[in-house]
Amino acid sequence: EPEVTQTPSHQVTQMGQEVILRCVPISNHLYFYWYRQILGQKVEFLVSFYNNEISEKSEIFDDQFSVERPDGSNFTLKIRSTKLEDSAMYFCASSAPSNQPQHFGDGTRLSIL
Amino acid sequence: GIQVEQSPPDLILQEGANSTLRCNFSDSVNNLQWFHQNPWGQLINLFYIPSGTKQNGRLSATTVATERYSLLYISSSQTTDSGVYFCAVGRRGAAGNKLTFGGGTRVLVKP
């Protein structure tokens, strides 16, 4: 069964540095998402991406964040000038256009020191 | 936005017991998914069930969309069922179908 792949599985970064989290969605999917889960809390929506542009974003997704689909397969989340409170598990998901479920990757655990 | 409430927040079971987890949501939805988050943090998709009833082994789920709730049944629980169970709902539109997650039910199955 096709899977959503995320790299790296764990990223440790100094506060103030930039990080790029990478995702390879399922190949025939058209909608892409990033979610965040702070330790011990629920999963929160960050952003959705369709047709090479952001289709919806939450209030969490401020100017510090950006997303890109640089080629036909990768989908990236960039976090500039990281803060301690950015420490979380970040999940990428993708879905087909019709009434299909979202498929989640295994997540990237981001630790800001 | 849509509000999603899960109950109970915590559940302790003896191995072999049955249980029911509930998810209430505040508005009509056309996407509902149940996930199991394992100790490594992975979100395992259990069911895509915007309406109706589905079964997969010892797990089954029922969504009554008109009454805005979904139930997840665990039968003959095993220690490997331990973890956090999340319900997530969405309203599909032109912008996509973002999921709103509930707070989860933390399940511990004791041997």
PDB file of C-alpha atoms in Angstrom:
ATOM      1  CA  GLU A   1       0.000   0.000   0.000  1.00  0.00           C
ATOM      2  CA  PRO A   2       1.387   3.467  -0.872  1.00  0.00           C
ATOM      3  CA  GLU A   3       2.661   5.484   2.054  1.00  0.00           C
ATOM      4  CA  VAL A   4       3.439   9.072   2.959  1.00  0.00           C
ATOM      5  CA  THR A   5       7.151   9.315   3.767  1.00  0.00           C
ATOM      6  CA  GLN A   6       8.647  11.936   6.087  1.00  0.00           C
ATOM      7  CA  THR A   7      12.297  12.784   6.712  1.00  0.00           C
ATOM      8  CA  PRO A   8      14.059  13.121   9.029  1.00  0.00           C
ATOM      9  CA  SER A   9      12.339  11.126  11.763  1.00  0.00           C
ATOM     10  CA  HIS A  10      13.997  13.288  14.419  1.00  0.00           C
ATOM     11  CA  GLN A  11      15.570  16.745  14.070  1.00  0.00           C
ATOM     12  CA  VAL A  12      17.448  18.568  16.797  1.00  0.00           C
ATOM     13  CA  THR A  13      18.158  22.246  16.156  1.00  0.00           C
ATOM     14  CA  GLN A  14      19.442  25.245  18.054  1.00  0.00           C
ATOM     15  CA  MET A  15      16.964  28.019  18.734  1.00  0.00           C
ATOM     16  CA  GLY A  16      17.053  30.650  16.019  1.00  0.00           C
ATOM     17  CA  GLN A  17      18.081  28.250  13.271  1.00  0.00           C
ATOM     18  CA  GLU A  18      16.012  27.374  10.218  1.00  0.00           C
ATOM     19  CA  VAL A  19      14.703  23.851   9.654  1.00  0.00           C
ATOM     20  CA  ILE A  20      13.168  22.163   6.645  1.00  0.00           C
ATOM     21  CA  LEU A  21      10.934  19.154   7.149  1.00  0.00           C
ATOM     22  CA  ARG A  22      10.410  16.953   4.126  1.00  0.00           C
ATOM     23  CA  CYS A  23       7.519  14.831   2.951  1.00  0.00           C
ATOM     24  CA  VAL A  24       6.833  12.651  -0.044  1.00  0.00           C
ATOM     25  CA  PRO A  25       3.039  12.347  -0.414  1.00  0.00           C
ATOM     26  CA  ILE A  26       1.290   9.464  -2.136  1.00  0.00           C
ATOM     27  CA  SER A  27       1.930   9.905  -5.837  1.00  0.00           C
ATOM     28  CA  ASN A  28      -1.608  10.356  -7.198  1.00  0.00           C
ATOM     29  CA  HIS A  29      -2.823  12.580  -4.350  1.00  0.00           C
ATOM     30  CA  LEU A  30      -3.547  16.247  -4.975  1.00  0.00           C
ATOM     31  CA  TYR A  31      -4.169  17.713  -1.505  1.00  0.00           C
ATOM     32  CA  PHE A  32      -1.326  18.058   0.987  1.00  0.00           C
ATOM     33  CA  TYR A  33      -1.362  19.012   4.653  1.00  0.00           C
ATOM     34  CA  TRP A  34       0.885  19.731   7.612  1.00  0.00           C
ATOM     35  CA  TYR A  35      -0.225  19.159  11.200  1.00  0.00           C
ATOM     36  CA  ARG A  36       1.552  19.689  14.502  1.00  0.00           C
ATOM     37  CA  GLN A  37       1.315  17.896  17.837  1.00  0.00           C
ATOM     38  CA  ILE A  38       2.949  19.396  20.903  1.00  0.00           C
ATOM     39  CA  LEU A  39       3.898  16.696  23.394  1.00  0.00           C
ATOM     40  CA  GLY A  40       0.857  15.434  25.290  1.00  0.00           C
ATOM     41  CA  GLN A  41      -1.599  17.556  23.326  1.00  0.00           C
ATOM     42  CA  LYS A  42      -3.929  16.992  20.420  1.00  0.00           C
ATOM     43  CA  VAL A  43      -3.007  17.207  16.753  1.00  0.00           C
ATOM     44  CA  GLU A  44      -3.493  20.680  15.246  1.00  0.00           C
ATOM     45  CA  PHE A  45      -3.938  21.697  11.616  1.00  0.00           C
ATOM     46  CA  LEU A  46      -1.270  24.018  10.205  1.00  0.00           C
ATOM     47  CA  VAL A  47      -1.790  24.354   6.467  1.00  0.00           C
ATOM     48  CA  SER A  48      -3.301  22.765   3.387  1.00  0.00           C
ATOM     49  CA  PHE A  49      -1.864  22.993  -0.113  1.00  0.00           C
ATOM     50  CA  TYR A  50      -3.564  22.394  -3.447  1.00  0.00           C
ATOM     51  CA  ASN A  51      -2.742  23.273  -7.029  1.00  0.00           C
ATOM     52  CA  ASN A  52       0.635  24.719  -6.015  1.00  0.00           C
ATOM     53  CA  GLU A  53      -0.696  27.186  -3.518  1.00  0.00           C
ATOM     54  CA  ILE A  54      -1.832  27.394   0.077  1.00  0.00           C
ATOM     55  CA  SER A  55      -5.564  26.716   0.211  1.00  0.00           C
ATOM     56  CA  GLU A  56      -6.080  27.190   3.934  1.00  0.00           C
ATOM     57  CA  LYS A  57      -3.930  27.949   6.985  1.00  0.00           C
ATOM     58  CA  SER A  58      -4.460  28.174  10.707  1.00  0.00           C
ATOM     59  CA  GLU A  59      -3.525  31.052  12.999  1.00  0.00           C
ATOM     60  CA  ILE A  60      -0.480  29.023  14.049  1.00  0.00           C
ATOM     61  CA  PHE A  61       0.893  29.237  10.506  1.00  0.00           C
ATOM     62  CA  ASP A  62       2.367  32.736  10.671  1.00  0.00           C
ATOM     63  CA  ASP A  63       5.209  34.360   8.720  1.00  0.00           C
ATOM     64  CA  GLN A  64       7.694  32.056  10.430  1.00  0.00           C
ATOM     65  CA  PHE A  65       6.352  29.144   8.398  1.00  0.00           C
ATOM     66  CA  SER A  66       6.313  28.424   4.684  1.00  0.00           C
ATOM     67  CA  VAL A  67       5.499  25.444   2.482  1.00  0.00           C
ATOM     68  CA  GLU A  68       6.714  24.480  -0.930  1.00  0.00           C
ATOM     69  CA  ARG A  69       6.341  21.739  -3.484  1.00  0.00           C
ATOM     70  CA  PRO A  70       9.677  22.180  -5.251  1.00  0.00           C
ATOM     71  CA  ASP A  71       9.209  19.275  -7.647  1.00  0.00           C
ATOM     72  CA  GLY A  72       6.602  16.672  -8.532  1.00  0.00           C
ATOM     73  CA  SER A  73       7.131  14.567  -5.455  1.00  0.00           C
ATOM     74  CA  ASN A  74       8.375  16.507  -2.405  1.00  0.00           C
ATOM     75  CA  PHE A  75       6.364  18.735  -0.087  1.00  0.00           C
ATOM     76  CA  THR A  76       8.337  20.738   2.462  1.00  0.00           C
ATOM     77  CA  LEU A  77       7.642  22.764   5.592  1.00  0.00           C
ATOM     78  CA  LYS A  78      10.202  25.452   6.437  1.00  0.00           C
ATOM     79  CA  ILE A  79      10.371  27.005   9.870  1.00  0.00           C
ATOM     80  CA  ARG A  80      12.532  30.122  10.102  1.00  0.00           C
ATOM     81  CA  SER A  81      14.165  31.380  13.277  1.00  0.00           C
ATOM     82  CA  THR A  82      12.947  28.485  15.388  1.00  0.00           C
ATOM     83  CA  LYS A  83      11.703  29.014  18.937  1.00  0.00           C
ATOM     84  CA  LEU A  84      11.554  26.659  21.898  1.00  0.00           C
ATOM     85  CA  GLU A  85       7.790  26.385  21.513  1.00  0.00           C
ATOM     86  CA  ASP A  86       8.202  25.002  17.987  1.00  0.00           C
ATOM     87  CA  SER A  87       9.291  21.720  19.563  1.00  0.00           C
ATOM     88  CA  ALA A  88       6.634  19.219  18.489  1.00  0.00           C
ATOM     89  CA  MET A  89       5.850  16.292  16.252  1.00  0.00           C
ATOM     90  CA  TYR A  90       5.069  17.457  12.723  1.00  0.00           C
ATOM     91  CA  PHE A  91       2.887  15.276  10.531  1.00  0.00           C
ATOM     92  CA  CYS A  92       2.478  15.459   6.783  1.00  0.00           C
ATOM     93  CA  ALA A  93      -0.689  14.076   5.176  1.00  0.00           C
ATOM     94  CA  SER A  94      -2.106  13.752   1.688  1.00  0.00           C
ATOM     95  CA  SER A  95      -5.459  12.921   0.157  1.00  0.00           C
ATOM     96  CA  ALA A  96      -6.981  12.302  -3.234  1.00  0.00           C
ATOM     97  CA  PRO A  97      -9.536  14.832  -4.504  1.00  0.00           C
ATOM     98  CA  SER A  98     -12.673  12.810  -3.987  1.00  0.00           C
ATOM     99  CA  ASN A  99     -14.194  11.538  -0.764  1.00  0.00           C
ATOM    100  CA  GLN A 100     -11.080   9.730   0.421  1.00  0.00           C
ATOM    101  CA  PRO A 101      -9.323   9.727   3.797  1.00  0.00           C
ATOM    102  CA  GLN A 102      -6.128  11.579   4.613  1.00  0.00           C
ATOM    103  CA  HIS A 103      -3.032   9.419   4.841  1.00  0.00           C
ATOM    104  CA  PHE A 104      -0.477  10.444   7.436  1.00  0.00           C
ATOM    105  CA  GLY A 105       3.260  10.007   7.514  1.00  0.00           C
ATOM    106  CA  ASP A 106       5.097   8.754  10.602  1.00  0.00           C
ATOM    107  CA  GLY A 107       5.991  12.298  11.632  1.00  0.00           C
ATOM    108  CA  THR A 108       9.152  14.292  12.298  1.00  0.00           C
ATOM    109  CA  ARG A 109       9.949  14.930  15.937  1.00  0.00           C
ATOM    110  CA  LEU A 110      11.455  18.423  16.119  1.00  0.00           C
ATOM    111  CA  SER A 111      13.416  19.359  19.221  1.00  0.00           C
ATOM    112  CA  ILE A 112      14.562  22.972  19.646  1.00  0.00           C
ATOM    113  CA  LEU A 113      17.366  23.500  22.156  1.00  0.00           C
TER     114      LEU A 113
ATOM    115  CA  GLY B   1     -14.751  26.058  13.645  1.00  0.00           C
ATOM    116  CA  ILE B   2     -15.941  22.548  14.388  1.00  0.00           C
ATOM    117  CA  GLN B   3     -15.585  21.366  17.984  1.00  0.00           C
ATOM    118  CA  VAL B   4     -14.679  17.736  18.640  1.00  0.00           C
ATOM    119  CA  GLU B   5     -15.072  16.171  22.068  1.00  0.00           C
ATOM    120  CA  GLN B   6     -13.912  12.684  22.960  1.00  0.00           C
ATOM    121  CA  SER B   7     -14.842  10.632  25.982  1.00  0.00           C
ATOM    122  CA  PRO B   8     -13.654   9.251  28.237  1.00  0.00           C
ATOM    123  CA  PRO B   9     -10.291  11.031  28.391  1.00  0.00           C
ATOM    124  CA  ASP B  10      -8.673   7.999  30.026  1.00  0.00           C
ATOM    125  CA  LEU B  11      -9.567   4.325  30.067  1.00  0.00           C
ATOM    126  CA  ILE B  12      -7.937   1.443  31.907  1.00  0.00           C
ATOM    127  CA  LEU B  13      -8.917  -2.029  30.771  1.00  0.00           C
ATOM    128  CA  GLN B  14      -8.084  -5.529  31.787  1.00  0.00           C
ATOM    129  CA  GLU B  15      -6.892  -7.620  28.882  1.00  0.00           C
ATOM    130  CA  GLY B  16      -9.866  -9.308  27.247  1.00  0.00           C
ATOM    131  CA  ALA B  17     -12.362  -6.595  28.176  1.00  0.00           C
ATOM    132  CA  ASN B  18     -14.557  -4.700  25.712  1.00  0.00           C
ATOM    133  CA  SER B  19     -14.883  -0.918  25.559  1.00  0.00           C
ATOM    134  CA  THR B  20     -16.566   1.923  23.701  1.00  0.00           C
ATOM    135  CA  LEU B  21     -14.982   5.279  22.891  1.00  0.00           C
ATOM    136  CA  ARG B  22     -17.145   8.212  21.880  1.00  0.00           C
ATOM    137  CA  CYS B  23     -16.600  11.225  19.625  1.00  0.00           C
ATOM    138  CA  ASN B  24     -19.069  14.111  19.511  1.00  0.00           C
ATOM    139  CA  PHE B  25     -18.791  16.901  16.952  1.00  0.00           C
ATOM    140  CA  SER B  26     -20.533  20.230  16.720  1.00  0.00           C
ATOM    141  CA  ASP B  27     -21.443  20.519  13.033  1.00  0.00           C
ATOM    142  CA  SER B  28     -22.161  18.405   9.975  1.00  0.00           C
ATOM    143  CA  VAL B  29     -19.086  16.727   8.527  1.00  0.00           C
ATOM    144  CA  ASN B  30     -18.251  14.711   5.468  1.00  0.00           C
ATOM    145  CA  ASN B  31     -15.006  13.241   6.725  1.00  0.00           C
ATOM    146  CA  LEU B  32     -14.458  11.351   9.949  1.00  0.00           C
ATOM    147  CA  GLN B  33     -11.402   9.284  10.735  1.00  0.00           C
ATOM    148  CA  TRP B  34     -10.321   7.291  13.789  1.00  0.00           C
ATOM    149  CA  PHE B  35      -6.620   6.985  14.538  1.00  0.00           C
ATOM    150  CA  HIS B  36      -4.537   5.033  17.015  1.00  0.00           C
ATOM    151  CA  GLN B  37      -1.357   6.774  18.134  1.00  0.00           C
ATOM    152  CA  ASN B  38       1.173   4.198  19.219  1.00  0.00           C
ATOM    153  CA  PRO B  39       3.946   4.718  21.791  1.00  0.00           C
ATOM    154  CA  TRP B  40       6.335   5.806  19.013  1.00  0.00           C
ATOM    155  CA  GLY B  41       3.989   8.630  18.055  1.00  0.00           C
ATOM    156  CA  GLN B  42       2.802   7.193  14.760  1.00  0.00           C
ATOM    157  CA  LEU B  43      -0.803   7.888  13.769  1.00  0.00           C
ATOM    158  CA  ILE B  44      -2.308   4.654  12.525  1.00  0.00           C
ATOM    159  CA  ASN B  45      -5.451   5.129  10.467  1.00  0.00           C
ATOM    160  CA  LEU B  46      -8.148   2.798  11.812  1.00  0.00           C
ATOM    161  CA  PHE B  47     -11.309   3.858  10.011  1.00  0.00           C
ATOM    162  CA  TYR B  48     -12.557   6.355   7.490  1.00  0.00           C
ATOM    163  CA  ILE B  49     -16.200   6.495   8.496  1.00  0.00           C
ATOM    164  CA  PRO B  50     -18.205   9.672   7.759  1.00  0.00           C
ATOM    165  CA  SER B  51     -21.353   7.565   8.200  1.00  0.00           C
ATOM    166  CA  GLY B  52     -22.445   3.985   8.768  1.00  0.00           C
ATOM    167  CA  THR B  53     -20.694   1.058  10.392  1.00  0.00           C
ATOM    168  CA  LYS B  54     -17.405  -0.668   9.610  1.00  0.00           C
ATOM    169  CA  GLN B  55     -15.510  -3.531  11.185  1.00  0.00           C
ATOM    170  CA  ASN B  56     -11.865  -4.491  11.070  1.00  0.00           C
ATOM    171  CA  GLY B  57     -10.982  -7.487  13.188  1.00  0.00           C
ATOM    172  CA  ARG B  58     -11.600  -6.721  16.854  1.00  0.00           C
ATOM    173  CA  LEU B  59     -12.331  -3.076  16.116  1.00  0.00           C
ATOM    174  CA  SER B  60     -15.519  -1.603  14.756  1.00  0.00           C
ATOM    175  CA  ALA B  61     -16.877   1.907  14.363  1.00  0.00           C
ATOM    176  CA  THR B  62     -20.252   3.517  13.888  1.00  0.00           C
ATOM    177  CA  THR B  63     -20.977   7.100  12.870  1.00  0.00           C
ATOM    178  CA  VAL B  64     -24.447   8.609  13.180  1.00  0.00           C
ATOM    179  CA  ALA B  65     -23.923  11.748  11.156  1.00  0.00           C
ATOM    180  CA  THR B  66     -27.402  13.157  11.760  1.00  0.00           C
ATOM    181  CA  GLU B  67     -26.799  13.054  15.521  1.00  0.00           C
ATOM    182  CA  ARG B  68     -23.165  14.169  15.237  1.00  0.00           C
ATOM    183  CA  TYR B  69     -21.376  11.360  17.008  1.00  0.00           C
ATOM    184  CA  SER B  70     -19.185   8.386  16.310  1.00  0.00           C
ATOM    185  CA  LEU B  71     -18.336   5.348  18.420  1.00  0.00           C
ATOM    186  CA  LEU B  72     -15.265   3.133  18.332  1.00  0.00           C
ATOM    187  CA  TYR B  73     -15.635  -0.355  19.795  1.00  0.00           C
ATOM    188  CA  ILE B  74     -12.695  -2.401  20.992  1.00  0.00           C
ATOM    189  CA  SER B  75     -13.491  -6.036  21.710  1.00  0.00           C
ATOM    190  CA  SER B  76     -11.314  -8.573  23.515  1.00  0.00           C
ATOM    191  CA  SER B  77      -8.708  -5.895  24.192  1.00  0.00           C
ATOM    192  CA  GLN B  78      -4.999  -6.738  24.050  1.00  0.00           C
ATOM    193  CA  THR B  79      -2.003  -4.953  25.538  1.00  0.00           C
ATOM    194  CA  THR B  80      -1.055  -3.834  22.033  1.00  0.00           C
ATOM    195  CA  ASP B  81      -4.285  -1.802  21.927  1.00  0.00           C
ATOM    196  CA  SER B  82      -2.752   0.603  24.449  1.00  0.00           C
ATOM    197  CA  GLY B  83      -2.148   4.127  23.205  1.00  0.00           C
ATOM    198  CA  VAL B  84      -4.171   7.218  22.393  1.00  0.00           C
ATOM    199  CA  TYR B  85      -7.211   7.048  20.129  1.00  0.00           C
ATOM    200  CA  PHE B  86      -8.078  10.186  18.186  1.00  0.00           C
ATOM    201  CA  CYS B  87     -11.196  11.079  16.301  1.00  0.00           C
ATOM    202  CA  ALA B  88     -10.776  13.689  13.551  1.00  0.00           C
ATOM    203  CA  VAL B  89     -13.463  15.348  11.466  1.00  0.00           C
ATOM    204  CA  GLY B  90     -13.538  17.530   8.389  1.00  0.00           C
ATOM    205  CA  ARG B  91     -15.823  19.426   6.072  1.00  0.00           C
ATOM    206  CA  ARG B  92     -14.743  18.997   2.498  1.00  0.00           C
ATOM    207  CA  GLY B  93     -14.691  22.155   0.424  1.00  0.00           C
ATOM    208  CA  ALA B  94     -12.890  23.746  -2.468  1.00  0.00           C
ATOM    209  CA  ALA B  95      -9.928  24.538  -0.219  1.00  0.00           C
ATOM    210  CA  GLY B  96      -9.446  20.943   0.815  1.00  0.00           C
ATOM    211  CA  ASN B  97     -10.510  19.020   3.842  1.00  0.00           C
ATOM    212  CA  LYS B  98      -8.580  19.990   6.949  1.00  0.00           C
ATOM    213  CA  LEU B  99      -9.116  17.680   9.871  1.00  0.00           C
ATOM    214  CA  THR B 100     -10.020  18.894  13.342  1.00  0.00           C
ATOM    215  CA  PHE B 101      -8.875  16.458  16.010  1.00  0.00           C
ATOM    216  CA  GLY B 102     -10.446  15.689  19.331  1.00  0.00           C
ATOM    217  CA  GLY B 103      -8.441  15.591  22.526  1.00  0.00           C
ATOM    218  CA  GLY B 104      -8.079  11.815  22.380  1.00  0.00           C
ATOM    219  CA  THR B 105      -8.828   8.899  24.676  1.00  0.00           C
ATOM    220  CA  ARG B 106      -5.760   7.429  26.377  1.00  0.00           C
ATOM    221  CA  VAL B 107      -6.216   3.664  26.699  1.00  0.00           C
ATOM    222  CA  LEU B 108      -4.127   1.396  28.887  1.00  0.00           C
ATOM    223  CA  VAL B 109      -4.725  -2.339  28.624  1.00  0.00           C
ATOM    224  CA  LYS B 110      -3.283  -4.285  31.543  1.00  0.00           C
ATOM    225  CA  PRO B 111      -2.236  -7.928  31.223  1.00  0.00           C
TER     226      PRO B 111
END
